[in-house]
Amino acid sequence: MGKIRLKARLPNPSQLQNSKLFKIFGSLLGEPRLWHFNRTSVASAVSIGLFVAYIPCIGHMLMAGLLAIWFRANLPLSVALVWLVNPLTAIPLLGFGYYIGTKILSQSVCDLNFHSFSILHEVWQPLLLGCTLCGIVLAILGNIFVRIYWRFHLGKKWKLRNSRRSRYLELNA
């Protein structure tokens, strides 16, 4: 989806500032950098969204929104990216994070039977450690990927622009 079409679908920052739900943020939502789609803002938003998505907690969207405001990243993108972890993807992602945590802590992988909440006492440390590390790695890789892709896409547009310009100059010469 193009940048212009995506911007047209986003809510207006002034409307969000005036809504009752977002009044607590005051003028913070009016910050223009939260709504721009440039390389730095998008790369930071991808990092925030991917990191927060991997953290096993409640309130992903709020946490991603607060981090986006704090780091001046693209707010809608960072909030949208936390939806990568949904009921279909949560079990494999959190399971992988738990597996990584057990390997780092040199613990054995226990059979996760969720018949009672007592299992959480045994698995919270490796789960939190593994998910945090996976979130950090995913955030770094996402940031690098966005920056490389952005540079590649921009170079492609420049080449196309230069070829059009040279054809125009050849025709008018």
PDB file of C-alpha atoms in Angstrom:
ATOM      1  CA  MET A   1       0.000   0.000   0.000  1.00  0.00           C
ATOM      2  CA  GLY A   2       1.383   3.377  -0.942  1.00  0.00           C
ATOM      3  CA  LYS A   3       2.383   5.978   1.590  1.00  0.00           C
ATOM      4  CA  ILE A   4      -0.274   8.424   0.398  1.00  0.00           C
ATOM      5  CA  ARG A   5      -3.091   5.869   0.572  1.00  0.00           C
ATOM      6  CA  LEU A   6      -1.947   4.757   4.005  1.00  0.00           C
ATOM      7  CA  LYS A   7      -1.855   8.333   5.291  1.00  0.00           C
ATOM      8  CA  ALA A   8      -5.392   8.903   3.997  1.00  0.00           C
ATOM      9  CA  ARG A   9      -6.673   5.999   6.117  1.00  0.00           C
ATOM     10  CA  LEU A  10      -5.011   7.119   9.349  1.00  0.00           C
ATOM     11  CA  PRO A  11      -6.938   9.117  11.924  1.00  0.00           C
ATOM     12  CA  ASN A  12      -6.373  12.844  12.102  1.00  0.00           C
ATOM     13  CA  PRO A  13      -4.124  13.764  15.074  1.00  0.00           C
ATOM     14  CA  SER A  14      -6.332  16.712  16.001  1.00  0.00           C
ATOM     15  CA  GLN A  15      -9.378  14.429  16.153  1.00  0.00           C
ATOM     16  CA  LEU A  16      -7.496  12.085  18.482  1.00  0.00           C
ATOM     17  CA  GLN A  17      -6.460  14.973  20.720  1.00  0.00           C
ATOM     18  CA  ASN A  18     -10.080  16.042  21.067  1.00  0.00           C
ATOM     19  CA  SER A  19     -11.479  12.576  21.802  1.00  0.00           C
ATOM     20  CA  LYS A  20     -12.246  11.726  25.412  1.00  0.00           C
ATOM     21  CA  LEU A  21     -10.196   8.539  25.347  1.00  0.00           C
ATOM     22  CA  PHE A  22      -6.936  10.202  24.297  1.00  0.00           C
ATOM     23  CA  LYS A  23      -7.229  13.497  26.217  1.00  0.00           C
ATOM     24  CA  ILE A  24      -4.824  12.156  28.854  1.00  0.00           C
ATOM     25  CA  PHE A  25      -1.983  12.403  26.329  1.00  0.00           C
ATOM     26  CA  GLY A  26      -2.649  16.108  25.836  1.00  0.00           C
ATOM     27  CA  SER A  27      -0.591  17.688  23.097  1.00  0.00           C
ATOM     28  CA  LEU A  28       1.729  14.673  22.771  1.00  0.00           C
ATOM     29  CA  LEU A  29      -0.420  13.201  19.992  1.00  0.00           C
ATOM     30  CA  GLY A  30      -0.050  16.396  18.003  1.00  0.00           C
ATOM     31  CA  GLU A  31       3.687  15.807  17.595  1.00  0.00           C
ATOM     32  CA  PRO A  32       4.218  15.638  13.810  1.00  0.00           C
ATOM     33  CA  ARG A  33       6.992  13.040  14.047  1.00  0.00           C
ATOM     34  CA  LEU A  34       4.495  10.514  15.400  1.00  0.00           C
ATOM     35  CA  TRP A  35       2.582  10.583  12.120  1.00  0.00           C
ATOM     36  CA  HIS A  36       5.336  10.924   9.501  1.00  0.00           C
ATOM     37  CA  PHE A  37       6.414   8.043   7.305  1.00  0.00           C
ATOM     38  CA  ASN A  38      10.135   8.568   6.940  1.00  0.00           C
ATOM     39  CA  ARG A  39      12.970   6.063   7.238  1.00  0.00           C
ATOM     40  CA  THR A  40      13.862   6.851  10.839  1.00  0.00           C
ATOM     41  CA  SER A  41      10.302   6.981  12.120  1.00  0.00           C
ATOM     42  CA  VAL A  42       9.220   3.781  10.379  1.00  0.00           C
ATOM     43  CA  ALA A  43      12.355   1.849  11.378  1.00  0.00           C
ATOM     44  CA  SER A  44      11.902   2.906  15.004  1.00  0.00           C
ATOM     45  CA  ALA A  45       8.214   1.961  14.883  1.00  0.00           C
ATOM     46  CA  VAL A  46       9.044  -1.480  13.501  1.00  0.00           C
ATOM     47  CA  SER A  47      11.562  -2.009  16.298  1.00  0.00           C
ATOM     48  CA  ILE A  48       9.090  -0.929  18.961  1.00  0.00           C
ATOM     49  CA  GLY A  49       6.213  -2.957  17.546  1.00  0.00           C
ATOM     50  CA  LEU A  50       8.219  -6.160  17.136  1.00  0.00           C
ATOM     51  CA  PHE A  51       9.835  -5.877  20.560  1.00  0.00           C
ATOM     52  CA  VAL A  52       6.578  -5.231  22.387  1.00  0.00           C
ATOM     53  CA  ALA A  53       4.786  -7.962  20.446  1.00  0.00           C
ATOM     54  CA  TYR A  54       7.182 -10.571  21.810  1.00  0.00           C
ATOM     55  CA  ILE A  55       6.878  -9.517  25.467  1.00  0.00           C
ATOM     56  CA  PRO A  56       4.439 -11.808  27.318  1.00  0.00           C
ATOM     57  CA  CYS A  57       2.236  -9.237  29.029  1.00  0.00           C
ATOM     58  CA  ILE A  58      -1.130  -7.548  28.794  1.00  0.00           C
ATOM     59  CA  GLY A  59      -1.572  -4.154  27.158  1.00  0.00           C
ATOM     60  CA  HIS A  60       0.661  -4.470  24.124  1.00  0.00           C
ATOM     61  CA  MET A  61      -1.015  -1.655  22.209  1.00  0.00           C
ATOM     62  CA  LEU A  62      -0.774   0.770  25.113  1.00  0.00           C
ATOM     63  CA  MET A  63       2.870  -0.126  25.736  1.00  0.00           C
ATOM     64  CA  ALA A  64       3.739   0.256  22.036  1.00  0.00           C
ATOM     65  CA  GLY A  65       1.908   3.570  21.889  1.00  0.00           C
ATOM     66  CA  LEU A  66       3.712   4.942  24.932  1.00  0.00           C
ATOM     67  CA  LEU A  67       7.098   3.819  23.595  1.00  0.00           C
ATOM     68  CA  ALA A  68       6.314   5.347  20.198  1.00  0.00           C
ATOM     69  CA  ILE A  69       5.464   8.651  21.866  1.00  0.00           C
ATOM     70  CA  TRP A  70       8.603   8.488  23.982  1.00  0.00           C
ATOM     71  CA  PHE A  71      10.947   7.635  21.106  1.00  0.00           C
ATOM     72  CA  ARG A  72       9.071   9.788  18.564  1.00  0.00           C
ATOM     73  CA  ALA A  73       8.441   6.828  16.269  1.00  0.00           C
ATOM     74  CA  ASN A  74       5.499   6.354  13.917  1.00  0.00           C
ATOM     75  CA  LEU A  75       2.605   5.781  16.297  1.00  0.00           C
ATOM     76  CA  PRO A  76       0.088   3.938  14.074  1.00  0.00           C
ATOM     77  CA  LEU A  77       2.690   1.531  12.736  1.00  0.00           C
ATOM     78  CA  SER A  78       4.151   0.659  16.133  1.00  0.00           C
ATOM     79  CA  VAL A  79       0.681  -0.007  17.542  1.00  0.00           C
ATOM     80  CA  ALA A  80      -0.351  -2.063  14.504  1.00  0.00           C
ATOM     81  CA  LEU A  81       2.735  -4.269  14.590  1.00  0.00           C
ATOM     82  CA  VAL A  82       1.929  -5.675  18.017  1.00  0.00           C
ATOM     83  CA  TRP A  83      -0.907  -7.559  16.345  1.00  0.00           C
ATOM     84  CA  LEU A  84       1.652  -9.958  14.886  1.00  0.00           C
ATOM     85  CA  VAL A  85       1.113 -11.857  18.103  1.00  0.00           C
ATOM     86  CA  ASN A  86      -2.473 -12.959  18.006  1.00  0.00           C
ATOM     87  CA  PRO A  87      -4.240 -16.112  19.210  1.00  0.00           C
ATOM     88  CA  LEU A  88      -2.910 -18.043  16.201  1.00  0.00           C
ATOM     89  CA  THR A  89       0.733 -16.994  16.518  1.00  0.00           C
ATOM     90  CA  ALA A  90       1.067 -16.581  20.291  1.00  0.00           C
ATOM     91  CA  ILE A  91       1.656 -20.245  21.134  1.00  0.00           C
ATOM     92  CA  PRO A  92       4.525 -20.813  18.650  1.00  0.00           C
ATOM     93  CA  LEU A  93       6.189 -17.456  19.409  1.00  0.00           C
ATOM     94  CA  LEU A  94       5.948 -17.754  23.184  1.00  0.00           C
ATOM     95  CA  GLY A  95       6.923 -21.416  22.993  1.00  0.00           C
ATOM     96  CA  PHE A  96      10.045 -20.500  21.053  1.00  0.00           C
ATOM     97  CA  GLY A  97      10.828 -17.768  23.575  1.00  0.00           C
ATOM     98  CA  TYR A  98      10.395 -20.272  26.414  1.00  0.00           C
ATOM     99  CA  TYR A  99      12.676 -22.756  24.640  1.00  0.00           C
ATOM    100  CA  ILE A 100      15.387 -20.092  24.160  1.00  0.00           C
ATOM    101  CA  GLY A 101      15.067 -19.079  27.820  1.00  0.00           C
ATOM    102  CA  THR A 102      15.474 -22.628  29.052  1.00  0.00           C
ATOM    103  CA  LYS A 103      18.584 -23.106  26.917  1.00  0.00           C
ATOM    104  CA  ILE A 104      20.169 -19.889  28.215  1.00  0.00           C
ATOM    105  CA  LEU A 105      19.345 -20.727  31.850  1.00  0.00           C
ATOM    106  CA  SER A 106      20.440 -24.359  31.340  1.00  0.00           C
ATOM    107  CA  GLN A 107      17.090 -25.668  32.494  1.00  0.00           C
ATOM    108  CA  SER A 108      15.176 -28.601  31.153  1.00  0.00           C
ATOM    109  CA  VAL A 109      12.116 -27.941  29.051  1.00  0.00           C
ATOM    110  CA  CYS A 110       9.159 -29.049  31.129  1.00  0.00           C
ATOM    111  CA  ASP A 111       5.908 -30.315  29.696  1.00  0.00           C
ATOM    112  CA  LEU A 112       3.636 -27.304  29.637  1.00  0.00           C
ATOM    113  CA  ASN A 113       0.335 -28.588  30.958  1.00  0.00           C
ATOM    114  CA  PHE A 114      -1.872 -25.631  31.711  1.00  0.00           C
ATOM    115  CA  HIS A 115      -4.341 -27.418  33.958  1.00  0.00           C
ATOM    116  CA  SER A 116      -3.494 -24.999  36.745  1.00  0.00           C
ATOM    117  CA  PHE A 117      -1.689 -21.715  37.184  1.00  0.00           C
ATOM    118  CA  SER A 118       1.004 -23.377  39.315  1.00  0.00           C
ATOM    119  CA  ILE A 119       2.936 -24.097  36.101  1.00  0.00           C
ATOM    120  CA  LEU A 120       3.521 -20.341  35.734  1.00  0.00           C
ATOM    121  CA  HIS A 121       5.705 -20.405  38.837  1.00  0.00           C
ATOM    122  CA  GLU A 122       8.062 -22.806  37.057  1.00  0.00           C
ATOM    123  CA  VAL A 123       8.160 -21.235  33.597  1.00  0.00           C
ATOM    124  CA  TRP A 124       8.048 -17.465  34.114  1.00  0.00           C
ATOM    125  CA  GLN A 125      11.816 -16.907  34.293  1.00  0.00           C
ATOM    126  CA  PRO A 126      12.812 -18.738  31.097  1.00  0.00           C
ATOM    127  CA  LEU A 127       9.716 -17.444  29.325  1.00  0.00           C
ATOM    128  CA  LEU A 128      10.419 -13.816  30.196  1.00  0.00           C
ATOM    129  CA  LEU A 129      14.142 -14.080  29.448  1.00  0.00           C
ATOM    130  CA  GLY A 130      13.666 -15.903  26.146  1.00  0.00           C
ATOM    131  CA  CYS A 131      10.873 -13.631  24.944  1.00  0.00           C
ATOM    132  CA  THR A 132      12.824 -10.503  25.872  1.00  0.00           C
ATOM    133  CA  LEU A 133      15.909 -11.706  24.014  1.00  0.00           C
ATOM    134  CA  CYS A 134      13.862 -12.791  20.995  1.00  0.00           C
ATOM    135  CA  GLY A 135      12.089  -9.426  21.023  1.00  0.00           C
ATOM    136  CA  ILE A 136      15.400  -7.565  21.085  1.00  0.00           C
ATOM    137  CA  VAL A 137      16.820  -9.627  18.230  1.00  0.00           C
ATOM    138  CA  LEU A 138      13.623  -9.276  16.195  1.00  0.00           C
ATOM    139  CA  ALA A 139      13.541  -5.506  16.818  1.00  0.00           C
ATOM    140  CA  ILE A 140      17.149  -5.087  15.660  1.00  0.00           C
ATOM    141  CA  LEU A 141      16.618  -7.243  12.573  1.00  0.00           C
ATOM    142  CA  GLY A 142      13.379  -5.417  11.732  1.00  0.00           C
ATOM    143  CA  ASN A 143      15.077  -2.043  12.032  1.00  0.00           C
ATOM    144  CA  ILE A 144      17.968  -3.131   9.812  1.00  0.00           C
ATOM    145  CA  PHE A 145      15.581  -4.639   7.249  1.00  0.00           C
ATOM    146  CA  VAL A 146      13.479  -1.460   7.044  1.00  0.00           C
ATOM    147  CA  ARG A 147      16.535   0.738   6.600  1.00  0.00           C
ATOM    148  CA  ILE A 148      18.010  -1.505   3.886  1.00  0.00           C
ATOM    149  CA  TYR A 149      14.673  -1.842   2.078  1.00  0.00           C
ATOM    150  CA  TRP A 150      14.050   1.914   2.294  1.00  0.00           C
ATOM    151  CA  ARG A 151      17.471   2.666   0.826  1.00  0.00           C
ATOM    152  CA  PHE A 152      16.972   0.078  -1.940  1.00  0.00           C
ATOM    153  CA  HIS A 153      13.513   1.416  -2.786  1.00  0.00           C
ATOM    154  CA  LEU A 154      14.756   5.004  -2.810  1.00  0.00           C
ATOM    155  CA  GLY A 155      17.676   4.085  -5.084  1.00  0.00           C
ATOM    156  CA  LYS A 156      15.263   2.368  -7.449  1.00  0.00           C
ATOM    157  CA  LYS A 157      13.073   5.472  -7.582  1.00  0.00           C
ATOM    158  CA  TRP A 158      16.128   7.670  -8.254  1.00  0.00           C
ATOM    159  CA  LYS A 159      17.246   5.438 -11.128  1.00  0.00           C
ATOM    160  CA  LEU A 160      13.767   5.544 -12.638  1.00  0.00           C
ATOM    161  CA  ARG A 161      13.668   9.316 -12.249  1.00  0.00           C
ATOM    162  CA  ASN A 162      17.093   9.742 -13.877  1.00  0.00           C
ATOM    163  CA  SER A 163      16.168   7.473 -16.781  1.00  0.00           C
ATOM    164  CA  ARG A 164      12.965   9.454 -17.380  1.00  0.00           C
ATOM    165  CA  ARG A 165      14.893  12.698 -17.175  1.00  0.00           C
ATOM    166  CA  SER A 166      17.552  11.487 -19.635  1.00  0.00           C
ATOM    167  CA  ARG A 167      14.865  10.296 -22.096  1.00  0.00           C
ATOM    168  CA  TYR A 168      13.157  13.684 -21.810  1.00  0.00           C
ATOM    169  CA  LEU A 169      16.423  15.504 -22.480  1.00  0.00           C
ATOM    170  CA  GLU A 170      17.166  13.271 -25.479  1.00  0.00           C
ATOM    171  CA  LEU A 171      13.748  13.950 -26.999  1.00  0.00           C
ATOM    172  CA  ASN A 172      13.999  17.704 -26.490  1.00  0.00           C
ATOM    173  CA  ALA A 173      17.602  18.041 -27.677  1.00  0.00           C
TER     174      ALA A 173
END
